Structures are given as structure tokens and as C-alpha cells.
Amino acid sequence: MARIKVNPTRMQMSILRGRLKTATRGHKLLKDKQDELMRRFIELIRENKRLRSQVEEELKDSFNDFLLASAMMSPEMLRQALAIPKQQVRVNVERKNIMSVNIPVMDFEYSKDVEQGDIYPYGYAQTSAELDDAIDKLQEVMSRLLELAAMEKAGQLMAGEIEKTRRRVNALEYRTIPDLQETIKYNRMKLDENERATITRLMKVKEIIAKET
Amino acid sequence: MHKKVAVVGDKDSVLVFKAVGVDVFDPIEKDDIRRTVDQLARDNYGVIFITEQLAVQIPETITRYDNQMLPAIILIPSNQGTLNIGLDRIDSSVEKAVGSNIL
């Protein structure tokens, strides 16, 4: 461990002690933060994995129907049928702070052009039933898809924050604190040594004076 | 904050998203995909769904948005099935956070 190069004086000692105290306290706090973040992160990831497999499964269903629909209808018809959607999706994003990580909280909002009726933007005459199924299933999976989006983003952000915190904790634990401790120890020995030197010198001086008189 | 939702993918897979009100983009070339994603990120889109087939081609662009709160770029399977990159990405973020894969 490297000693910090400072003059061995009382003033420096008190400064170093202060720094050590701050570093230890910071280390404890960061360690707590890391532990809590980790706990939440693991929980989140478990849920995330489960949700993702579920959503992927449901999406596959919808895609299969759509594939059938596009096989039965001509591409132009299909495009025309879907050209002007009846509803618009917006997400309302709020910020939520978990252990100093800003994670997004998302809410779906549908703005429908037509208040009543279904969501199909076409008449039934020229489209296949599979298309209706595909859209139905997709509509159903949308809210979960958005949940997944928010969750996955939170996971990514938390992973980044945990990594940062871990590095800080390690830097304090393995570098800053031992360095400070060693420097303080060295300085204390140096100061003690100086003190002893002064005492012996004074005794010597006293001896010489006593001899002369 | 109100944000828009977009989906990027091959036309055969993602056209159906249009019906539920999501904006659909279907770039084909690699450069176009990257440009589309970057443009969407600038254009007030909060969530961008991208099919795994396209996402593999532009990994750098995807990871660049990982540390930002918005947009959330989420991989979805396409009609050719899943490549499991979505799940792999979860694993890699676990690895990033913990140092090893513990799940």
C-alpha cells in the first residue's frame, strides 16, 4: 500500500483523521446502497425474465396470425387495410427515483379517433379473419409489452448504477481507507519519535547546564 | 411527459402494430436501421420496439441508449421466431451488475 506523501505534523494528522472518518462513513453508506440496489435488482431481473418469455410467446401468436393473414391477402390490400389506424398510442413517462437511480414509469394512453366500436381500421369485407385475430392478440399484449419496456429499462439503468457503486465501494475499501490508515500510522510513529528525540535532547541539555554550574 | 411509441422491423412482422396505433418503420439496409433508431431517439419517442433480427445488426447503437432514461429500446421477436438476444441482454446486465451470472 502506498503511503500518501504529507509532512508529518499534527495539523496534517488531524486533516488525515478527518479524511479517514469521511471515507469510512462514505464506504458504509455506499455499501448499504449497493446491497439494497442489488436486492431490488435481482427481484426485478427475475420478474423481467418471466415477463419477457411470456410476452415473446404471446407476440409469436399474434405474428403467426398476421403471417397467415398476409398470406391470404394481397400485400396492397393489407397495406391499405392498415393504412389509417383508428387509434394512437402514447406513453406517459414519469420519473421514479429508486436509490438515486432515475427509472421511468410508463403509462399507456390510447387516443381513439372514434369513441365507439372496435379498433379495426377497416371493414370486414375484404380482409381475412386472421388479421382480426392478430390485431386482437397484439392489442392484448401491448400493455404487458409496455410493462416489459419499463422493467427492462429499469434493469439496464440499475445495472449501470450498481456497477458504478461497486467500483466506488471497492476503491474506498481497498485503496483509500488502507492508504489513509497507513499514512496515519506512519505519521504517528514519526511524531512520537520526534517527541522522544526532543525529550532526550532536553535531558541532555539539562545535564550539560547542571555540569557547568 | 408524453412520448410516442415506435416499432422498427421488417414489414411482414411489424405492419400489424400499425393497427394498434404504434408508428411503424421498416428500414432494410444496416445504415438505414441505425439512422432510423437515432432519428426516433431524437424525435420524442419514449419506447422503441425493434425486432431482434434488425437489432443484431446494430449492437453499438442499441447499447448506446442503455444508460439513458429515454428512449427505452426493447427487443422483440419477429415472425421468424426469437433469437434469444432479448433474454441474453438481461443476462448481460446481470453480469454487468454482479460481476458474474448468478441466475
PDB file of C-alpha atoms in Angstrom:
ATOM      1  CA  MET A   1       0.000   0.000   0.000  1.00  0.00           C
ATOM      2  CA  ALA A   2       1.213   3.378  -0.898  1.00  0.00           C
ATOM      3  CA  ARG A   3       1.691   5.990   1.741  1.00  0.00           C
ATOM      4  CA  ILE A   4       0.351   9.422   0.961  1.00  0.00           C
ATOM      5  CA  LYS A   5       3.179  11.932   0.889  1.00  0.00           C
ATOM      6  CA  VAL A   6       2.419  14.559   3.533  1.00  0.00           C
ATOM      7  CA  ASN A   7       4.511  16.321   6.145  1.00  0.00           C
ATOM      8  CA  PRO A   8       4.319  14.511   9.471  1.00  0.00           C
ATOM      9  CA  THR A   9       2.812  17.321  11.507  1.00  0.00           C
ATOM     10  CA  ARG A  10      -0.041  17.497  13.984  1.00  0.00           C
ATOM     11  CA  MET A  11      -2.028  19.641  11.579  1.00  0.00           C
ATOM     12  CA  GLN A  12      -1.718  17.057   8.819  1.00  0.00           C
ATOM     13  CA  MET A  13      -2.624  14.336  11.278  1.00  0.00           C
ATOM     14  CA  SER A  14      -5.899  15.966  12.131  1.00  0.00           C
ATOM     15  CA  ILE A  15      -6.678  16.512   8.462  1.00  0.00           C
ATOM     16  CA  LEU A  16      -5.896  12.864   7.676  1.00  0.00           C
ATOM     17  CA  ARG A  17      -8.025  11.632  10.559  1.00  0.00           C
ATOM     18  CA  GLY A  18     -10.905  13.690   9.218  1.00  0.00           C
ATOM     19  CA  ARG A  19     -10.462  12.206   5.784  1.00  0.00           C
ATOM     20  CA  LEU A  20     -10.367   8.695   7.174  1.00  0.00           C
ATOM     21  CA  LYS A  21     -13.564   9.307   9.069  1.00  0.00           C
ATOM     22  CA  THR A  22     -15.315  10.622   5.961  1.00  0.00           C
ATOM     23  CA  ALA A  23     -14.022   7.750   3.855  1.00  0.00           C
ATOM     24  CA  THR A  24     -15.192   5.127   6.350  1.00  0.00           C
ATOM     25  CA  ARG A  25     -18.595   6.692   6.620  1.00  0.00           C
ATOM     26  CA  GLY A  26     -18.872   7.016   2.856  1.00  0.00           C
ATOM     27  CA  HIS A  27     -17.848   3.415   2.466  1.00  0.00           C
ATOM     28  CA  LYS A  28     -20.510   2.229   4.854  1.00  0.00           C
ATOM     29  CA  LEU A  29     -23.213   4.270   3.163  1.00  0.00           C
ATOM     30  CA  LEU A  30     -22.214   3.174  -0.323  1.00  0.00           C
ATOM     31  CA  LYS A  31     -22.050  -0.422   0.773  1.00  0.00           C
ATOM     32  CA  ASP A  32     -25.598  -0.161   2.110  1.00  0.00           C
ATOM     33  CA  LYS A  33     -26.700   1.416  -1.129  1.00  0.00           C
ATOM     34  CA  GLN A  34     -25.071  -1.345  -3.123  1.00  0.00           C
ATOM     35  CA  ASP A  35     -26.721  -4.064  -1.061  1.00  0.00           C
ATOM     36  CA  GLU A  36     -30.165  -2.546  -1.380  1.00  0.00           C
ATOM     37  CA  LEU A  37     -29.758  -1.891  -5.092  1.00  0.00           C
ATOM     38  CA  MET A  38     -28.629  -5.452  -5.581  1.00  0.00           C
ATOM     39  CA  ARG A  39     -31.620  -6.828  -3.723  1.00  0.00           C
ATOM     40  CA  ARG A  40     -34.052  -4.845  -5.817  1.00  0.00           C
ATOM     41  CA  PHE A  41     -32.148  -5.586  -8.982  1.00  0.00           C
ATOM     42  CA  ILE A  42     -32.293  -9.350  -8.512  1.00  0.00           C
ATOM     43  CA  GLU A  43     -36.014  -9.140  -7.810  1.00  0.00           C
ATOM     44  CA  LEU A  44     -36.536  -7.019 -10.902  1.00  0.00           C
ATOM     45  CA  ILE A  45     -34.482  -9.275 -13.135  1.00  0.00           C
ATOM     46  CA  ARG A  46     -36.370 -12.393 -12.070  1.00  0.00           C
ATOM     47  CA  GLU A  47     -39.663 -10.699 -12.899  1.00  0.00           C
ATOM     48  CA  ASN A  48     -38.221  -9.298 -16.086  1.00  0.00           C
ATOM     49  CA  LYS A  49     -37.172 -12.711 -17.348  1.00  0.00           C
ATOM     50  CA  ARG A  50     -40.530 -14.220 -16.608  1.00  0.00           C
ATOM     51  CA  LEU A  51     -42.383 -11.389 -18.299  1.00  0.00           C
ATOM     52  CA  ARG A  52     -40.150 -11.449 -21.333  1.00  0.00           C
ATOM     53  CA  SER A  53     -40.687 -15.120 -22.034  1.00  0.00           C
ATOM     54  CA  GLN A  54     -44.404 -14.628 -21.607  1.00  0.00           C
ATOM     55  CA  VAL A  55     -44.553 -11.609 -23.890  1.00  0.00           C
ATOM     56  CA  GLU A  56     -42.420 -13.274 -26.532  1.00  0.00           C
ATOM     57  CA  GLU A  57     -44.745 -16.233 -26.513  1.00  0.00           C
ATOM     58  CA  GLU A  58     -47.824 -14.054 -26.946  1.00  0.00           C
ATOM     59  CA  LEU A  59     -46.222 -11.957 -29.630  1.00  0.00           C
ATOM     60  CA  LYS A  60     -45.378 -15.084 -31.545  1.00  0.00           C
ATOM     61  CA  ASP A  61     -49.067 -15.994 -31.515  1.00  0.00           C
ATOM     62  CA  SER A  62     -50.039 -12.663 -32.919  1.00  0.00           C
ATOM     63  CA  PHE A  63     -47.311 -12.809 -35.560  1.00  0.00           C
ATOM     64  CA  ASN A  64     -48.427 -16.228 -36.647  1.00  0.00           C
ATOM     65  CA  ASP A  65     -51.935 -14.961 -37.262  1.00  0.00           C
ATOM     66  CA  PHE A  66     -50.612 -11.960 -39.082  1.00  0.00           C
ATOM     67  CA  LEU A  67     -48.432 -14.183 -41.229  1.00  0.00           C
ATOM     68  CA  LEU A  68     -51.484 -16.182 -42.201  1.00  0.00           C
ATOM     69  CA  ALA A  69     -53.392 -13.015 -42.925  1.00  0.00           C
ATOM     70  CA  SER A  70     -50.669 -11.627 -45.120  1.00  0.00           C
ATOM     71  CA  ALA A  71     -50.501 -14.921 -46.973  1.00  0.00           C
ATOM     72  CA  MET A  72     -54.220 -14.810 -47.696  1.00  0.00           C
ATOM     73  CA  MET A  73     -54.469 -11.183 -48.633  1.00  0.00           C
ATOM     74  CA  SER A  74     -52.571  -9.340 -51.303  1.00  0.00           C
ATOM     75  CA  PRO A  75     -49.841  -7.046 -49.961  1.00  0.00           C
ATOM     76  CA  GLU A  76     -51.574  -3.978 -51.359  1.00  0.00           C
ATOM     77  CA  MET A  77     -54.833  -4.863 -49.696  1.00  0.00           C
ATOM     78  CA  LEU A  78     -53.078  -5.456 -46.437  1.00  0.00           C
ATOM     79  CA  ARG A  79     -51.285  -2.159 -46.539  1.00  0.00           C
ATOM     80  CA  GLN A  80     -54.441  -0.388 -47.466  1.00  0.00           C
ATOM     81  CA  ALA A  81     -56.361  -2.041 -44.647  1.00  0.00           C
ATOM     82  CA  LEU A  82     -53.821  -0.861 -42.104  1.00  0.00           C
ATOM     83  CA  ALA A  83     -53.038   2.463 -43.713  1.00  0.00           C
ATOM     84  CA  ILE A  84     -55.017   4.693 -41.390  1.00  0.00           C
ATOM     85  CA  PRO A  85     -55.123   3.397 -37.843  1.00  0.00           C
ATOM     86  CA  LYS A  86     -58.090   4.217 -35.674  1.00  0.00           C
ATOM     87  CA  GLN A  87     -56.182   4.813 -32.505  1.00  0.00           C
ATOM     88  CA  GLN A  88     -52.911   6.345 -31.463  1.00  0.00           C
ATOM     89  CA  VAL A  89     -50.718   5.095 -28.662  1.00  0.00           C
ATOM     90  CA  ARG A  90     -48.836   7.473 -26.440  1.00  0.00           C
ATOM     91  CA  VAL A  91     -46.834   6.707 -23.354  1.00  0.00           C
ATOM     92  CA  ASN A  92     -46.863   8.942 -20.367  1.00  0.00           C
ATOM     93  CA  VAL A  93     -43.435   8.726 -18.815  1.00  0.00           C
ATOM     94  CA  GLU A  94     -42.900   9.623 -15.200  1.00  0.00           C
ATOM     95  CA  ARG A  95     -39.622   9.625 -13.397  1.00  0.00           C
ATOM     96  CA  LYS A  96     -39.249   7.497 -10.307  1.00  0.00           C
ATOM     97  CA  ASN A  97     -36.251   7.571  -8.055  1.00  0.00           C
ATOM     98  CA  ILE A  98     -35.067   4.253  -6.636  1.00  0.00           C
ATOM     99  CA  MET A  99     -31.872   4.561  -4.628  1.00  0.00           C
ATOM    100  CA  SER A 100     -30.760   7.566  -6.698  1.00  0.00           C
ATOM    101  CA  VAL A 101     -31.442   5.781  -9.977  1.00  0.00           C
ATOM    102  CA  ASN A 102     -33.980   7.531 -12.138  1.00  0.00           C
ATOM    103  CA  ILE A 103     -36.141   4.864 -13.656  1.00  0.00           C
ATOM    104  CA  PRO A 104     -39.064   5.519 -15.967  1.00  0.00           C
ATOM    105  CA  VAL A 105     -42.619   4.622 -15.080  1.00  0.00           C
ATOM    106  CA  MET A 106     -44.708   4.258 -18.182  1.00  0.00           C
ATOM    107  CA  ASP A 107     -48.422   4.502 -18.747  1.00  0.00           C
ATOM    108  CA  PHE A 108     -50.172   3.722 -21.960  1.00  0.00           C
ATOM    109  CA  GLU A 109     -52.655   6.155 -23.317  1.00  0.00           C
ATOM    110  CA  TYR A 110     -54.864   5.424 -26.265  1.00  0.00           C
ATOM    111  CA  SER A 111     -56.282   8.275 -28.167  1.00  0.00           C
ATOM    112  CA  LYS A 112     -59.099   6.965 -30.269  1.00  0.00           C
ATOM    113  CA  ASP A 113     -60.393   8.802 -33.250  1.00  0.00           C
ATOM    114  CA  VAL A 114     -63.709   7.080 -32.914  1.00  0.00           C
ATOM    115  CA  GLU A 115     -65.173   6.750 -29.470  1.00  0.00           C
ATOM    116  CA  GLN A 116     -67.181   3.619 -30.023  1.00  0.00           C
ATOM    117  CA  GLY A 117     -66.622   0.376 -31.790  1.00  0.00           C
ATOM    118  CA  ASP A 118     -63.695  -1.848 -32.371  1.00  0.00           C
ATOM    119  CA  ILE A 119     -60.133  -0.993 -33.164  1.00  0.00           C
ATOM    120  CA  TYR A 120     -60.019  -2.463 -36.641  1.00  0.00           C
ATOM    121  CA  PRO A 121     -59.276   0.322 -39.080  1.00  0.00           C
ATOM    122  CA  TYR A 122     -61.019  -1.471 -41.958  1.00  0.00           C
ATOM    123  CA  GLY A 123     -64.245  -3.077 -42.984  1.00  0.00           C
ATOM    124  CA  TYR A 124     -64.678  -6.801 -42.737  1.00  0.00           C
ATOM    125  CA  ALA A 125     -65.500  -7.392 -46.378  1.00  0.00           C
ATOM    126  CA  GLN A 126     -62.068  -7.615 -47.887  1.00  0.00           C
ATOM    127  CA  THR A 127     -59.887  -8.724 -45.019  1.00  0.00           C
ATOM    128  CA  SER A 128     -59.313 -12.152 -43.575  1.00  0.00           C
ATOM    129  CA  ALA A 129     -60.351 -13.174 -40.090  1.00  0.00           C
ATOM    130  CA  GLU A 130     -56.752 -13.933 -39.172  1.00  0.00           C
ATOM    131  CA  LEU A 131     -55.938 -10.253 -39.386  1.00  0.00           C
ATOM    132  CA  ASP A 132     -58.613  -9.509 -36.781  1.00  0.00           C
ATOM    133  CA  ASP A 133     -57.144 -12.195 -34.554  1.00  0.00           C
ATOM    134  CA  ALA A 134     -53.639 -10.855 -34.967  1.00  0.00           C
ATOM    135  CA  ILE A 135     -54.703  -7.347 -34.032  1.00  0.00           C
ATOM    136  CA  ASP A 136     -56.780  -8.569 -31.109  1.00  0.00           C
ATOM    137  CA  LYS A 137     -53.907 -10.521 -29.679  1.00  0.00           C
ATOM    138  CA  LEU A 138     -51.482  -7.696 -30.211  1.00  0.00           C
ATOM    139  CA  GLN A 139     -53.790  -5.228 -28.539  1.00  0.00           C
ATOM    140  CA  GLU A 140     -53.962  -7.538 -25.577  1.00  0.00           C
ATOM    141  CA  VAL A 141     -50.228  -7.990 -25.311  1.00  0.00           C
ATOM    142  CA  MET A 142     -49.483  -4.275 -25.699  1.00  0.00           C
ATOM    143  CA  SER A 143     -49.896  -3.369 -22.042  1.00  0.00           C
ATOM    144  CA  ARG A 144     -47.596  -6.180 -20.998  1.00  0.00           C
ATOM    145  CA  LEU A 145     -45.159  -5.166 -23.696  1.00  0.00           C
ATOM    146  CA  LEU A 146     -45.004  -1.714 -22.229  1.00  0.00           C
ATOM    147  CA  GLU A 147     -44.586  -3.096 -18.744  1.00  0.00           C
ATOM    148  CA  LEU A 148     -41.684  -5.076 -20.117  1.00  0.00           C
ATOM    149  CA  ALA A 149     -40.227  -1.939 -21.671  1.00  0.00           C
ATOM    150  CA  ALA A 150     -40.262  -0.041 -18.399  1.00  0.00           C
ATOM    151  CA  MET A 151     -38.912  -3.004 -16.500  1.00  0.00           C
ATOM    152  CA  GLU A 152     -36.111  -3.727 -18.901  1.00  0.00           C
ATOM    153  CA  LYS A 153     -35.055  -0.116 -18.967  1.00  0.00           C
ATOM    154  CA  ALA A 154     -35.036  -0.015 -15.180  1.00  0.00           C
ATOM    155  CA  GLY A 155     -32.895  -3.138 -15.191  1.00  0.00           C
ATOM    156  CA  GLN A 156     -30.358  -1.591 -17.517  1.00  0.00           C
ATOM    157  CA  LEU A 157     -30.170   1.638 -15.562  1.00  0.00           C
ATOM    158  CA  MET A 158     -29.845  -0.167 -12.258  1.00  0.00           C
ATOM    159  CA  ALA A 159     -27.140  -2.428 -13.636  1.00  0.00           C
ATOM    160  CA  GLY A 160     -25.145   0.647 -14.598  1.00  0.00           C
ATOM    161  CA  GLU A 161     -25.638   2.234 -11.202  1.00  0.00           C
ATOM    162  CA  ILE A 162     -24.693  -0.949  -9.355  1.00  0.00           C
ATOM    163  CA  GLU A 163     -21.519  -1.221 -11.365  1.00  0.00           C
ATOM    164  CA  LYS A 164     -20.606   2.374 -10.537  1.00  0.00           C
ATOM    165  CA  THR A 165     -21.385   1.917  -6.862  1.00  0.00           C
ATOM    166  CA  ARG A 166     -19.407  -1.300  -6.711  1.00  0.00           C
ATOM    167  CA  ARG A 167     -16.347   0.393  -8.126  1.00  0.00           C
ATOM    168  CA  ARG A 168     -16.673   3.235  -5.646  1.00  0.00           C
ATOM    169  CA  VAL A 169     -17.059   0.849  -2.726  1.00  0.00           C
ATOM    170  CA  ASN A 170     -14.043  -1.134  -3.840  1.00  0.00           C
ATOM    171  CA  ALA A 171     -11.927   1.954  -4.410  1.00  0.00           C
ATOM    172  CA  LEU A 172     -12.704   3.143  -0.896  1.00  0.00           C
ATOM    173  CA  GLU A 173     -12.310  -0.254   0.694  1.00  0.00           C
ATOM    174  CA  TYR A 174      -9.108  -1.397  -0.969  1.00  0.00           C
ATOM    175  CA  ARG A 175      -7.369   1.854  -1.797  1.00  0.00           C
ATOM    176  CA  THR A 176      -8.415   4.994   0.030  1.00  0.00           C
ATOM    177  CA  ILE A 177      -9.015   3.637   3.517  1.00  0.00           C
ATOM    178  CA  PRO A 178      -5.883   1.427   3.792  1.00  0.00           C
ATOM    179  CA  ASP A 179      -3.759   4.234   2.352  1.00  0.00           C
ATOM    180  CA  LEU A 180      -5.064   6.688   4.894  1.00  0.00           C
ATOM    181  CA  GLN A 181      -4.638   4.227   7.742  1.00  0.00           C
ATOM    182  CA  GLU A 182      -1.078   3.524   6.771  1.00  0.00           C
ATOM    183  CA  THR A 183      -0.219   7.193   6.414  1.00  0.00           C
ATOM    184  CA  ILE A 184      -1.741   7.970   9.796  1.00  0.00           C
ATOM    185  CA  LYS A 185       0.180   5.139  11.407  1.00  0.00           C
ATOM    186  CA  TYR A 186       3.443   6.278   9.843  1.00  0.00           C
ATOM    187  CA  ASN A 187       2.869   9.879  10.845  1.00  0.00           C
ATOM    188  CA  ARG A 188       2.035   8.938  14.394  1.00  0.00           C
ATOM    189  CA  MET A 189       5.232   6.966  14.707  1.00  0.00           C
ATOM    190  CA  LYS A 190       7.187   9.833  13.209  1.00  0.00           C
ATOM    191  CA  LEU A 191       5.612  12.309  15.646  1.00  0.00           C
ATOM    192  CA  ASP A 192       6.253  10.002  18.611  1.00  0.00           C
ATOM    193  CA  GLU A 193       9.823   9.602  17.525  1.00  0.00           C
ATOM    194  CA  ASN A 194      10.243  13.364  17.291  1.00  0.00           C
ATOM    195  CA  GLU A 195       8.816  13.749  20.751  1.00  0.00           C
ATOM    196  CA  ARG A 196      11.194  11.205  22.214  1.00  0.00           C
ATOM    197  CA  ALA A 197      14.087  12.945  20.447  1.00  0.00           C
ATOM    198  CA  THR A 198      13.053  16.237  21.974  1.00  0.00           C
ATOM    199  CA  ILE A 199      12.843  14.762  25.469  1.00  0.00           C
ATOM    200  CA  THR A 200      16.291  13.179  25.278  1.00  0.00           C
ATOM    201  CA  ARG A 201      17.731  16.385  23.869  1.00  0.00           C
ATOM    202  CA  LEU A 202      16.218  18.400  26.717  1.00  0.00           C
ATOM    203  CA  MET A 203      17.587  15.953  29.274  1.00  0.00           C
ATOM    204  CA  LYS A 204      20.985  16.196  27.670  1.00  0.00           C
ATOM    205  CA  VAL A 205      20.877  19.997  27.723  1.00  0.00           C
ATOM    206  CA  LYS A 206      19.787  19.977  31.338  1.00  0.00           C
ATOM    207  CA  GLU A 207      22.728  17.693  32.163  1.00  0.00           C
ATOM    208  CA  ILE A 208      25.193  19.993  30.447  1.00  0.00           C
ATOM    209  CA  ILE A 209      23.815  23.057  32.241  1.00  0.00           C
ATOM    210  CA  ALA A 210      23.910  21.242  35.569  1.00  0.00           C
ATOM    211  CA  LYS A 211      27.544  20.299  34.961  1.00  0.00           C
ATOM    212  CA  GLU A 212      28.572  23.890  34.116  1.00  0.00           C
ATOM    213  CA  THR A 213      27.085  25.437  37.195  1.00  0.00           C
TER     214      THR A 213
ATOM    215  CA  MET B   1     -44.118  13.764 -20.438  1.00  0.00           C
ATOM    216  CA  HIS B   2     -45.971  12.343 -23.378  1.00  0.00           C
ATOM    217  CA  LYS B   3     -43.917  10.237 -25.672  1.00  0.00           C
ATOM    218  CA  LYS B   4     -44.631   8.370 -28.840  1.00  0.00           C
ATOM    219  CA  VAL B   5     -44.165   4.664 -29.400  1.00  0.00           C
ATOM    220  CA  ALA B   6     -42.421   3.244 -32.434  1.00  0.00           C
ATOM    221  CA  VAL B   7     -41.651  -0.188 -33.763  1.00  0.00           C
ATOM    222  CA  VAL B   8     -38.791  -0.953 -36.113  1.00  0.00           C
ATOM    223  CA  GLY B   9     -38.666  -4.211 -38.010  1.00  0.00           C
ATOM    224  CA  ASP B  10     -39.229  -5.987 -41.258  1.00  0.00           C
ATOM    225  CA  LYS B  11     -42.546  -5.143 -42.816  1.00  0.00           C
ATOM    226  CA  ASP B  12     -44.007  -8.623 -42.621  1.00  0.00           C
ATOM    227  CA  SER B  13     -43.567  -8.729 -38.886  1.00  0.00           C
ATOM    228  CA  VAL B  14     -44.425  -5.304 -37.670  1.00  0.00           C
ATOM    229  CA  LEU B  15     -47.085  -3.948 -40.014  1.00  0.00           C
ATOM    230  CA  VAL B  16     -49.743  -5.280 -37.671  1.00  0.00           C
ATOM    231  CA  PHE B  17     -48.528  -2.885 -34.981  1.00  0.00           C
ATOM    232  CA  LYS B  18     -49.956  -0.095 -37.047  1.00  0.00           C
ATOM    233  CA  ALA B  19     -53.477  -1.217 -36.253  1.00  0.00           C
ATOM    234  CA  VAL B  20     -52.998  -0.714 -32.523  1.00  0.00           C
ATOM    235  CA  GLY B  21     -51.624   2.768 -33.069  1.00  0.00           C
ATOM    236  CA  VAL B  22     -47.874   2.331 -32.976  1.00  0.00           C
ATOM    237  CA  ASP B  23     -45.746   4.085 -35.573  1.00  0.00           C
ATOM    238  CA  VAL B  24     -44.132   1.554 -37.872  1.00  0.00           C
ATOM    239  CA  PHE B  25     -40.746   1.877 -39.554  1.00  0.00           C
ATOM    240  CA  ASP B  26     -39.258  -0.739 -41.822  1.00  0.00           C
ATOM    241  CA  PRO B  27     -35.688   0.090 -42.821  1.00  0.00           C
ATOM    242  CA  ILE B  28     -33.797  -2.637 -44.647  1.00  0.00           C
ATOM    243  CA  GLU B  29     -30.189  -1.542 -45.017  1.00  0.00           C
ATOM    244  CA  LYS B  30     -27.963  -1.577 -41.961  1.00  0.00           C
ATOM    245  CA  ASP B  31     -27.231   2.141 -42.217  1.00  0.00           C
ATOM    246  CA  ASP B  32     -30.902   2.915 -42.586  1.00  0.00           C
ATOM    247  CA  ILE B  33     -31.700   0.949 -39.449  1.00  0.00           C
ATOM    248  CA  ARG B  34     -29.141   2.881 -37.478  1.00  0.00           C
ATOM    249  CA  ARG B  35     -30.315   6.192 -38.846  1.00  0.00           C
ATOM    250  CA  THR B  36     -33.940   5.328 -38.114  1.00  0.00           C
ATOM    251  CA  VAL B  37     -33.213   4.408 -34.498  1.00  0.00           C
ATOM    252  CA  ASP B  38     -31.128   7.527 -33.908  1.00  0.00           C
ATOM    253  CA  GLN B  39     -33.749   9.698 -35.546  1.00  0.00           C
ATOM    254  CA  LEU B  40     -36.516   8.160 -33.420  1.00  0.00           C
ATOM    255  CA  ALA B  41     -34.481   8.703 -30.287  1.00  0.00           C
ATOM    256  CA  ARG B  42     -34.245  12.383 -31.150  1.00  0.00           C
ATOM    257  CA  ASP B  43     -37.873  12.664 -32.170  1.00  0.00           C
ATOM    258  CA  ASN B  44     -39.572  12.361 -28.812  1.00  0.00           C
ATOM    259  CA  TYR B  45     -40.147   8.638 -28.922  1.00  0.00           C
ATOM    260  CA  GLY B  46     -40.223   7.083 -25.454  1.00  0.00           C
ATOM    261  CA  VAL B  47     -40.305   3.432 -26.383  1.00  0.00           C
ATOM    262  CA  ILE B  48     -38.786   1.878 -29.468  1.00  0.00           C
ATOM    263  CA  PHE B  49     -39.510  -1.754 -30.128  1.00  0.00           C
ATOM    264  CA  ILE B  50     -37.062  -3.316 -32.533  1.00  0.00           C
ATOM    265  CA  THR B  51     -37.041  -6.844 -33.866  1.00  0.00           C
ATOM    266  CA  GLU B  52     -34.081  -8.947 -32.864  1.00  0.00           C
ATOM    267  CA  GLN B  53     -33.222  -9.616 -36.488  1.00  0.00           C
ATOM    268  CA  LEU B  54     -32.542  -5.925 -37.018  1.00  0.00           C
ATOM    269  CA  ALA B  55     -31.048  -5.320 -33.592  1.00  0.00           C
ATOM    270  CA  VAL B  56     -28.212  -7.797 -34.171  1.00  0.00           C
ATOM    271  CA  GLN B  57     -27.010  -5.622 -36.999  1.00  0.00           C
ATOM    272  CA  ILE B  58     -26.601  -2.501 -34.896  1.00  0.00           C
ATOM    273  CA  PRO B  59     -25.446  -3.610 -31.425  1.00  0.00           C
ATOM    274  CA  GLU B  60     -23.455  -0.418 -30.752  1.00  0.00           C
ATOM    275  CA  THR B  61     -26.422   1.816 -31.407  1.00  0.00           C
ATOM    276  CA  ILE B  62     -28.606  -0.235 -29.091  1.00  0.00           C
ATOM    277  CA  THR B  63     -26.140  -0.259 -26.214  1.00  0.00           C
ATOM    278  CA  ARG B  64     -25.552   3.455 -26.566  1.00  0.00           C
ATOM    279  CA  TYR B  65     -29.034   4.148 -25.235  1.00  0.00           C
ATOM    280  CA  ASP B  66     -28.696   1.702 -22.323  1.00  0.00           C
ATOM    281  CA  ASN B  67     -27.581   4.314 -19.829  1.00  0.00           C
ATOM    282  CA  GLN B  68     -30.149   6.923 -20.757  1.00  0.00           C
ATOM    283  CA  MET B  69     -33.561   7.019 -19.209  1.00  0.00           C
ATOM    284  CA  LEU B  70     -35.253   7.522 -22.554  1.00  0.00           C
ATOM    285  CA  PRO B  71     -35.775   6.084 -25.044  1.00  0.00           C
ATOM    286  CA  ALA B  72     -36.238   2.511 -23.921  1.00  0.00           C
ATOM    287  CA  ILE B  73     -35.152   0.278 -26.767  1.00  0.00           C
ATOM    288  CA  ILE B  74     -36.788  -3.095 -26.364  1.00  0.00           C
ATOM    289  CA  LEU B  75     -36.070  -6.121 -28.477  1.00  0.00           C
ATOM    290  CA  ILE B  76     -38.991  -8.193 -29.666  1.00  0.00           C
ATOM    291  CA  PRO B  77     -39.021 -11.398 -31.672  1.00  0.00           C
ATOM    292  CA  SER B  78     -40.049 -11.197 -35.313  1.00  0.00           C
ATOM    293  CA  ASN B  79     -42.280 -13.567 -37.218  1.00  0.00           C
ATOM    294  CA  GLN B  80     -39.268 -15.805 -37.839  1.00  0.00           C
ATOM    295  CA  GLY B  81     -39.130 -16.511 -34.127  1.00  0.00           C
ATOM    296  CA  THR B  82     -36.804 -15.325 -31.437  1.00  0.00           C
ATOM    297  CA  LEU B  83     -33.012 -15.225 -31.485  1.00  0.00           C
ATOM    298  CA  ASN B  84     -32.937 -15.026 -27.674  1.00  0.00           C
ATOM    299  CA  ILE B  85     -30.955 -11.796 -27.753  1.00  0.00           C
ATOM    300  CA  GLY B  86     -33.587 -10.190 -25.571  1.00  0.00           C
ATOM    301  CA  LEU B  87     -33.005 -12.690 -22.797  1.00  0.00           C
ATOM    302  CA  ASP B  88     -29.267 -12.537 -23.372  1.00  0.00           C
ATOM    303  CA  ARG B  89     -29.360  -8.831 -22.808  1.00  0.00           C
ATOM    304  CA  ILE B  90     -30.984  -9.343 -19.415  1.00  0.00           C
ATOM    305  CA  ASP B  91     -28.256 -11.831 -18.574  1.00  0.00           C
ATOM    306  CA  SER B  92     -25.559  -9.434 -19.650  1.00  0.00           C
ATOM    307  CA  SER B  93     -26.946  -6.682 -17.450  1.00  0.00           C
ATOM    308  CA  VAL B  94     -26.899  -9.133 -14.533  1.00  0.00           C
ATOM    309  CA  GLU B  95     -23.292  -9.864 -15.361  1.00  0.00           C
ATOM    310  CA  LYS B  96     -22.530  -6.170 -15.506  1.00  0.00           C
ATOM    311  CA  ALA B  97     -24.077  -5.545 -12.117  1.00  0.00           C
ATOM    312  CA  VAL B  98     -22.974  -8.583 -10.182  1.00  0.00           C
ATOM    313  CA  GLY B  99     -19.747  -9.491 -11.921  1.00  0.00           C
ATOM    314  CA  SER B 100     -20.876 -12.993 -12.746  1.00  0.00           C
ATOM    315  CA  ASN B 101     -24.108 -14.579 -13.836  1.00  0.00           C
ATOM    316  CA  ILE B 102     -25.813 -15.757 -10.689  1.00  0.00           C
ATOM    317  CA  LEU B 103     -29.191 -16.711 -12.090  1.00  0.00           C
TER     318      LEU B 103
END
